[in-house]
C-alpha cells in the first residue's frame, strides 16, 4: 500500500527532476513526455485508490514513511494519511494537472523555457500531493510552502517582465504573512497536544475545551480558538481570502496553464482542504468558525464586485476565483465541510476549464488579453465557445451543471445555519452576501462571455485573419474538463449527503447543517426542483439577463453607469485601495523603518557614538597622556616624588 | 584502525603543519600551493568523517579524548575531546575549508601560497577551539584564530580593509580579554584549567553574574549579537570571498559554541537570571536586523545582516529553556529549542557560505557588490541563477532545505515560553523572505540592465562543483535532518540537566 502512495507522489517528482536537470540533453519532446507520463501514472493510480475506497471498501490508511527527526521525545515524521477526503483531492489534483500538462504542449509550444515549465508544473503536482496526503502538520507545512515556492517560480516564469517579477515577490510575501500565522498555529497545536500527528492531535482536542491561554494579559482565550484562528490565517494566505487576497489577481502574470492549475483549481484550494481536514479542531470552536464565515462572506461578495469592471480576460476569471473561494470558506464557517470540498471539486473542473478556455482565446488572439479588443469569437472557435459556455453555466450555478449542486448546497447550508442556536449577525450577513454574490457572479461571467464570444468583432484585421480554433492538445483538455463540469454535480447525494466522508470529516451534533439538509434530500431531480424555487436560481438568471441586456442590447448603459457612479468605479478600479495600503503603507513603511534603524541605530548610535566615540575618547586620553609624557627627566622625577608622598600618606593614614 | 589514531590532534595539527608546508613551497611554482592545500584539506575532511562514524551517541562523555601534560606549574594540560555539540562543528569546518580553497583557486592571483596557508592554519585553529577541553588551550586557539583572519582581510581585502581589520580585531580582542579574566578566576576556584572541572565549580550568584557577563562580552561579539555586531558587515564587505565564507560559516559559530560550553554550564543561575537579556537581544537580532537587512545596497552587507538575524535563532534556542520552565512548569521543549539552535548553527554554516560564494561568483565577473549594478543576471547566467534562487530560498527558511529545520524547532519551542516571543521570532518568515528575495529580484531577475551583465559568463565547472556540493548538502539536511540531530540528543540532555540544577 505504501508503495502505491509513494508512487503517486514521486512519479511527478521524477518527471520534474528529469525535465528540470536534463531538459537540455533530452530535448523538448522527451521533457513533456517524462512529466506527462509521471502525472498520468499518478492520475491513474489516484483513480485506482478511489476505486479501492468505493468498490473494495478499503479502510483509511495512516502510516509513516520515515522519521524526519526526533527531538525532545517528539517525533517529526513524513507519512501518508489517505482517507476519502484525500482520495477526492488526489483525483482532482492529478486529473486537472494532467489536463494542464497536455494543454501546455500547445500553449507553450514556442516558448524557450518549455522544459523548465514542465519541470515546474510537475514539481508543483508532487508538492500538492505531499500536502494532501500528509498525516501530520509538519509535512502539511512542507507541502504548503513547497506549492508556494512553485507558485513563485511560475508567476515569475517570464522573468524579464517587470510586472511578473513584481507579482511573484508579492505573492510569496503575502503568502508568507499567512504562513507566519500558520506556523504559530502549528506551534500552538504542538504545545497543547504534544504532537504534530493528525490522529494524536485530533484525539486530544476534545480534552482541551476548557483550557485557556492569555495572549493579551487578562483576556482568556480558548486554546482551540487560538489554534483555529492561527491556522486559518495560513488558509487566508494560500486561499487568498480578504485581506490577504491581493496576490492572486497579480498572479495572472504567470502563463495561463498555471493560472488554471495553481491559481484556480488546486493550490489556492489548499486552505479549504486544510480547514476541512482540521474539522476535528474547528468543530470545537464556534468563535473561529464564525470568524471564518465572516472572512469568507466578505471575500465572496466584495471580490465578485471587482470582477465586474475588469477588462483583462484572465483577471475576470481571477476575481471570480477569489469570490468562489469565498463561497468555499463560507461553507467551512457554517460547518458544511463536505459542501466546501464538493464545491472545491466542481470549481476545480469548471474553473480550470474557464481558464484554459481563456487561454485558448489568448492563443488565438496572439496573446491579447483585453476583452475590449475581442468579440464574435463564437464562429471562429466553436469548441472553445461551447466549452466556455458550459464552464460559465457551471460557474453561475445553472441548474443541471456541476456548480449548481455545490453552490446551492452551500447557500442552503448557510441559510440553515442562521437558525441554529449559536447563530449571530455574521450568519445572516453571510447568507445575504453569498446570495447577492450569485447575481454578481452571473453578471460578470456572462459579461465576459458576451464580450468575448458575441457581439461586434473588435480586433484588428490582421488578428481576425489568423483567428482559428486551437489544436487538439488544447481542445481535448477543454472537452475532458467540460464533462465533469456537468456530471460532477450528480455525485452530490453520495459525496455530500451520503456517508462518503465517514470519519474523515467530523460534525458536532449542534452544527450539523449538512446532516439536517440531508434529511430533506431526495435525489438529484428533487434537488433541482427545490433549487428552481429558491432565490439563488432567479438571481443567477437575473444576472445573466442583465449581462445580456447591458452588453448585447444597450452597451451605452455600461458607460453611463461608469460616469454616474464615478466614485464607485474609482473605488473598484483601485481594488478598494488595498494594494496601495500594502505597497505604499506596509512595504514602504518597512523600508523606511529599516533605513531609520540602520542609519540612526547602527551607523549613528552604535558606530558613531559607541565604537568610533570610544576610539575618540581613547584618542583624547592619548593626547592628554602625550602632554604629560614630556620626555624631561625632572618632570618624571617630580611625578615620582608626588606619587611616593601620596602612597606614604595613604599607608600611614589608612593604617 | 582509525579509532586508534589521535584523530582530534590530526584535524588540528595536520592543517597547521600543512599550512606551514604550503608556505614553504611558496609561490615559486605558481601551481604548487593550490593542489597541496587542497590535498591537505581533503585529508583533514576525511579524517573528520571518522569522528562521525566512530561517534558513540549513547554517552555524554567526551569522546576521542586525548590528554597530556603541558605546563605543569599551572596544571595546564593539552586536553582534547568532542561531544555531540562540537563534533558536527568540526566536520562543518573541515568541509567548508575545502570549498574555500577551491573558491580561491583562480581568483587569488598574488601571494597564493600565503592565502592557502592562512586558511589551512585557520582551519587547524578553529578545530582546536572546538576540541579543546583545557581553558588555556582553548584561549590560545581562540586568540590565535584572529591572526590568520586579520591577515586574510588585511592582505586580500577591499579598499577599506584597514578600518575593517582594526575594527574586527579590537572588537573581538576586547571581548576576549574579559573572558581571560573569567577563565583565570575559575582556575583559582577549580584548581585546574579543565573546562569540565569548571562546570562543577560552585559559585555564588554574584560570581556567576560577573563570569556570565565576561563570557557574554567575548561570545556576543563573535556571534555577533546586537549591539556589538557592527564589525561584521564591515569585515564582510572588505574580506575576500573565502574570508567571508569562513567568517560567516564558522567563526560566528564559535560564539554560539561558547555559550554552550562555558556560559550555560558554568553560570546556570546567572543564565537563568539574565535570560530576559539574552532573549531580548536575540529577538532584536531577528526583527531589528531583519529590517536593517532590507535596505542594504551592498549584497555582502545584506547577507552579513541576514547572518546576524539568523544567529538570533541560535541564541534564542539556547536561552529559552528557563522561560519554558517558568511558563509550563517543565523543561519539556527545552531540548527542542537547544537542538534547534545547534541545527541552525550548522545549517547557517552551509547557507551563508553558499550565499557569500554566490556573491563571489558575481563579484569575480563584475567587480561590484552593489545590487544596483546588477539586474537580469538570469539571462546571461541561467545555471548560476538557479543556484542563487535555491540558496536564497534556503536563506528564507523554505521547508525541504536545512534553513527551515532550526528555525522551525526554535519557533515551536519558544511558543511554549511565550506567545509573543514566538510571534516576534516567526516574523523571520516574512522579513527573511523579504530581504533575500527582494535582492534576488533586483540582481537575478528582470531584463538585462547593462552591458556588463550581458557579458557575464555562466558558472565554470569548478564553481558548479562548489555550489552543487553545497546545494546537495542543504537539501539533504532539509529532507532528512535526523542524522545530525541524533548525535546531539545525549549531549544536549546532559547539558540541560546540568543547567537545570542550581549551583547556589
CSV table of N, CA and C in Angstrom, one decimal, chain A residues 306-373:
chain,number,residue,atom,x,y,z
A,306,UNK,N,-15.3,43.3,-7.9
A,306,UNK,CA,-14.2,43.7,-8.7
A,306,UNK,C,-14.1,43.0,-10.1
A,307,UNK,N,-14.7,41.8,-10.1
A,307,UNK,CA,-14.8,41.1,-11.4
A,307,UNK,C,-15.6,41.9,-12.4
A,308,UNK,N,-16.5,42.7,-12.0
A,308,UNK,CA,-17.4,43.4,-12.9
A,308,UNK,C,-16.7,44.4,-13.8
A,309,UNK,N,-15.6,45.0,-13.3
A,309,UNK,CA,-15.0,46.1,-14.0
A,309,UNK,C,-13.7,45.8,-14.7
A,310,UNK,N,-13.3,44.5,-14.6
A,310,UNK,CA,-12.0,44.1,-15.3
A,310,UNK,C,-12.2,44.0,-16.8
A,311,UNK,N,-11.1,44.4,-17.5
A,311,UNK,CA,-11.1,44.2,-18.9
A,311,UNK,C,-10.2,43.1,-19.4
A,312,UNK,N,-9.3,42.8,-18.6
A,312,UNK,CA,-8.4,41.7,-18.9
A,312,UNK,C,-9.1,40.3,-18.6
A,313,UNK,N,-9.2,39.5,-19.6
A,313,UNK,CA,-10.0,38.3,-19.6
A,313,UNK,C,-9.5,37.4,-18.4
A,314,UNK,N,-8.2,37.3,-18.2
A,314,UNK,CA,-7.8,36.5,-17.1
A,314,UNK,C,-8.1,37.1,-15.7
A,315,UNK,N,-8.1,38.4,-15.6
A,315,UNK,CA,-8.4,39.0,-14.3
A,315,UNK,C,-9.9,38.8,-13.9
A,316,UNK,N,-10.7,38.7,-14.9
A,316,UNK,CA,-12.1,38.5,-14.6
A,316,UNK,C,-12.2,37.1,-13.9
A,317,UNK,N,-11.5,36.1,-14.6
A,317,UNK,CA,-11.6,34.8,-14.0
A,317,UNK,C,-10.9,34.7,-12.7
A,318,UNK,N,-9.9,35.5,-12.5
A,318,UNK,CA,-9.1,35.5,-11.3
A,318,UNK,C,-10.0,36.0,-10.1
A,319,UNK,N,-10.8,37.2,-10.4
A,319,UNK,CA,-11.6,37.7,-9.3
A,319,UNK,C,-12.8,36.7,-9.1
A,320,UNK,N,-13.2,36.0,-10.1
A,320,UNK,CA,-14.2,35.0,-9.9
A,320,UNK,C,-13.7,33.9,-9.0
A,321,UNK,N,-12.4,33.6,-9.2
A,321,UNK,CA,-11.9,32.5,-8.3
A,321,UNK,C,-11.8,33.0,-6.9
A,322,UNK,N,-11.4,34.2,-6.7
A,322,UNK,CA,-11.5,34.8,-5.3
A,322,UNK,C,-12.8,34.6,-4.7
A,323,UNK,N,-13.8,35.0,-5.5
A,323,UNK,CA,-15.2,35.0,-5.0
A,323,UNK,C,-15.6,33.6,-4.7
A,324,UNK,N,-15.3,32.7,-5.6
A,324,UNK,CA,-15.7,31.3,-5.3
A,324,UNK,C,-15.0,30.7,-4.1
A,325,UNK,N,-13.7,31.1,-4.0
A,325,UNK,CA,-13.0,30.6,-2.8
A,325,UNK,C,-13.7,31.1,-1.5
A,326,UNK,N,-14.3,32.3,-1.6
A,326,UNK,CA,-15.1,32.9,-0.5
A,326,UNK,C,-16.3,32.0,-0.2
A,327,UNK,N,-16.9,31.5,-1.3
A,327,UNK,CA,-18.0,30.6,-1.1
A,327,UNK,C,-17.6,29.3,-0.3
A,328,UNK,N,-16.5,28.8,-0.7
A,328,UNK,CA,-16.0,27.6,0.0
A,328,UNK,C,-15.7,27.9,1.5
A,329,UNK,N,-15.1,29.0,1.7
A,329,UNK,CA,-14.7,29.4,3.0
A,329,UNK,C,-16.0,29.6,3.9
A,330,UNK,N,-17.0,30.2,3.3
A,330,UNK,CA,-18.3,30.4,3.9
A,330,UNK,C,-18.8,29.0,4.4
A,331,UNK,N,-18.7,28.1,3.4
A,331,UNK,CA,-19.2,26.7,3.8
A,331,UNK,C,-18.5,26.1,5.0
A,332,UNK,N,-17.2,26.4,5.0
A,332,UNK,CA,-16.4,25.9,6.1
A,332,UNK,C,-16.9,26.5,7.4
A,333,UNK,N,-17.1,27.8,7.3
A,333,UNK,CA,-17.5,28.6,8.5
A,333,UNK,C,-18.9,28.1,9.0
A,334,UNK,N,-19.7,27.6,8.1
A,334,UNK,CA,-21.0,27.1,8.5
A,334,UNK,C,-21.0,25.6,8.9
A,335,UNK,N,-19.7,25.1,9.0
A,335,UNK,CA,-19.5,23.6,9.3
A,335,UNK,C,-20.0,22.7,8.2
A,336,UNK,N,-20.2,23.2,7.0
A,336,UNK,CA,-20.6,22.4,5.9
A,336,UNK,C,-19.4,22.0,5.1
A,337,UNK,N,-18.5,21.3,5.8
A,337,UNK,CA,-17.2,20.9,5.2
A,337,UNK,C,-17.3,20.1,4.0
A,338,UNK,N,-18.2,19.2,4.0
A,338,UNK,CA,-18.3,18.3,2.8
A,338,UNK,C,-18.9,19.2,1.6
A,339,UNK,N,-19.7,20.2,1.9
A,339,UNK,CA,-20.2,21.0,0.8
A,339,UNK,C,-19.0,21.9,0.3
A,340,UNK,N,-18.1,22.3,1.2
A,340,UNK,CA,-17.0,23.1,0.7
A,340,UNK,C,-16.1,22.2,-0.2
A,341,UNK,N,-15.8,21.0,0.3
A,341,UNK,CA,-15.0,20.1,-0.6
A,341,UNK,C,-15.7,19.8,-1.9
A,342,UNK,N,-17.0,19.7,-1.8
A,342,UNK,CA,-17.7,19.4,-3.1
A,342,UNK,C,-17.6,20.6,-4.0
A,343,UNK,N,-17.7,21.8,-3.5
A,343,UNK,CA,-17.6,22.9,-4.3
A,343,UNK,C,-16.2,23.1,-4.8
A,344,UNK,N,-15.2,22.7,-4.0
A,344,UNK,CA,-13.8,22.7,-4.4
A,344,UNK,C,-13.6,21.9,-5.6
A,345,UNK,N,-14.3,20.7,-5.6
A,345,UNK,CA,-14.1,19.7,-6.7
A,345,UNK,C,-14.8,20.3,-7.9
A,346,UNK,N,-16.0,20.7,-7.9
A,346,UNK,CA,-16.7,21.1,-9.1
A,346,UNK,C,-16.0,22.4,-9.6
A,347,UNK,N,-15.6,23.3,-8.7
A,347,UNK,CA,-14.9,24.5,-9.1
A,347,UNK,C,-13.6,24.2,-9.8
A,348,UNK,N,-12.9,23.2,-9.3
A,348,UNK,CA,-11.6,22.8,-9.9
A,348,UNK,C,-11.9,22.5,-11.4
A,349,UNK,N,-12.9,21.8,-11.6
A,349,UNK,CA,-13.2,21.4,-13.0
A,349,UNK,C,-13.6,22.6,-13.9
A,350,UNK,N,-14.6,23.3,-13.4
A,350,UNK,CA,-15.2,24.3,-14.3
A,350,UNK,C,-14.3,25.6,-14.3
A,351,UNK,N,-13.5,25.8,-13.3
A,351,UNK,CA,-12.7,27.0,-13.3
A,351,UNK,C,-11.4,26.7,-14.1
A,352,UNK,N,-10.9,25.5,-14.0
A,352,UNK,CA,-9.8,25.1,-14.9
A,352,UNK,C,-10.2,25.2,-16.3
A,353,UNK,N,-11.4,24.7,-16.6
A,353,UNK,CA,-12.0,24.8,-17.9
A,353,UNK,C,-12.1,26.3,-18.4
A,354,UNK,N,-12.6,27.1,-17.5
A,354,UNK,CA,-12.7,28.5,-17.9
A,354,UNK,C,-11.3,29.2,-18.2
A,355,UNK,N,-10.4,28.9,-17.3
A,355,UNK,CA,-9.0,29.4,-17.5
A,355,UNK,C,-8.4,28.9,-18.8
A,356,UNK,N,-8.5,27.6,-19.0
A,356,UNK,CA,-7.9,27.0,-20.2
A,356,UNK,C,-8.7,27.6,-21.5
A,357,UNK,N,-10.0,27.8,-21.3
A,357,UNK,CA,-10.7,28.4,-22.4
A,357,UNK,C,-10.2,29.8,-22.7
A,358,UNK,N,-10.0,30.6,-21.6
A,358,UNK,CA,-9.5,31.9,-21.8
A,358,UNK,C,-8.1,31.8,-22.4
A,359,UNK,N,-7.3,30.8,-22.0
A,359,UNK,CA,-6.0,30.6,-22.6
A,359,UNK,C,-6.1,30.4,-24.1
A,360,UNK,N,-7.1,29.6,-24.5
A,360,UNK,CA,-7.3,29.3,-25.9
A,360,UNK,C,-7.6,30.5,-26.7
A,361,UNK,N,-8.4,31.4,-26.1
A,361,UNK,CA,-8.8,32.6,-26.7
A,361,UNK,C,-7.5,33.5,-26.8
A,362,UNK,N,-6.7,33.5,-25.8
A,362,UNK,CA,-5.5,34.3,-25.8
A,362,UNK,C,-4.5,33.8,-26.9
A,363,UNK,N,-4.4,32.5,-27.0
A,363,UNK,CA,-3.5,32.0,-28.1
A,363,UNK,C,-4.1,32.5,-29.5
A,364,UNK,N,-5.4,32.3,-29.7
A,364,UNK,CA,-6.0,32.7,-30.9
A,364,UNK,C,-5.8,34.2,-31.2
A,365,UNK,N,-5.9,35.0,-30.1
A,365,UNK,CA,-5.8,36.4,-30.3
A,365,UNK,C,-4.3,36.9,-30.3
A,366,UNK,N,-3.3,36.0,-30.4
A,366,UNK,CA,-1.9,36.4,-30.4
A,366,UNK,C,-1.6,37.1,-29.1
A,367,UNK,N,-1.9,36.5,-28.0
A,367,UNK,CA,-1.6,37.0,-26.6
A,367,UNK,C,-2.1,38.4,-26.3
A,368,UNK,N,-3.3,38.6,-26.9
A,368,UNK,CA,-4.1,39.8,-26.5
A,368,UNK,C,-5.0,39.4,-25.4
A,369,UNK,N,-5.0,40.1,-24.3
A,369,UNK,CA,-5.9,39.7,-23.2
A,369,UNK,C,-7.0,40.7,-22.9
A,370,UNK,N,-7.0,41.8,-23.6
A,370,UNK,CA,-8.1,42.8,-23.4
A,370,UNK,C,-9.4,42.4,-24.1
A,371,UNK,N,-10.4,42.3,-23.3
A,371,UNK,CA,-11.7,41.9,-23.9
A,371,UNK,C,-12.3,42.9,-24.8
A,372,UNK,N,-11.9,44.2,-24.6
A,372,UNK,CA,-12.5,45.2,-25.5
A,372,UNK,C,-12.0,45.1,-26.9
A,373,UNK,N,-10.9,44.2,-27.1
A,373,UNK,CA,-10.4,44.0,-28.4
A,373,UNK,C,-10.9,42.6,-29.0
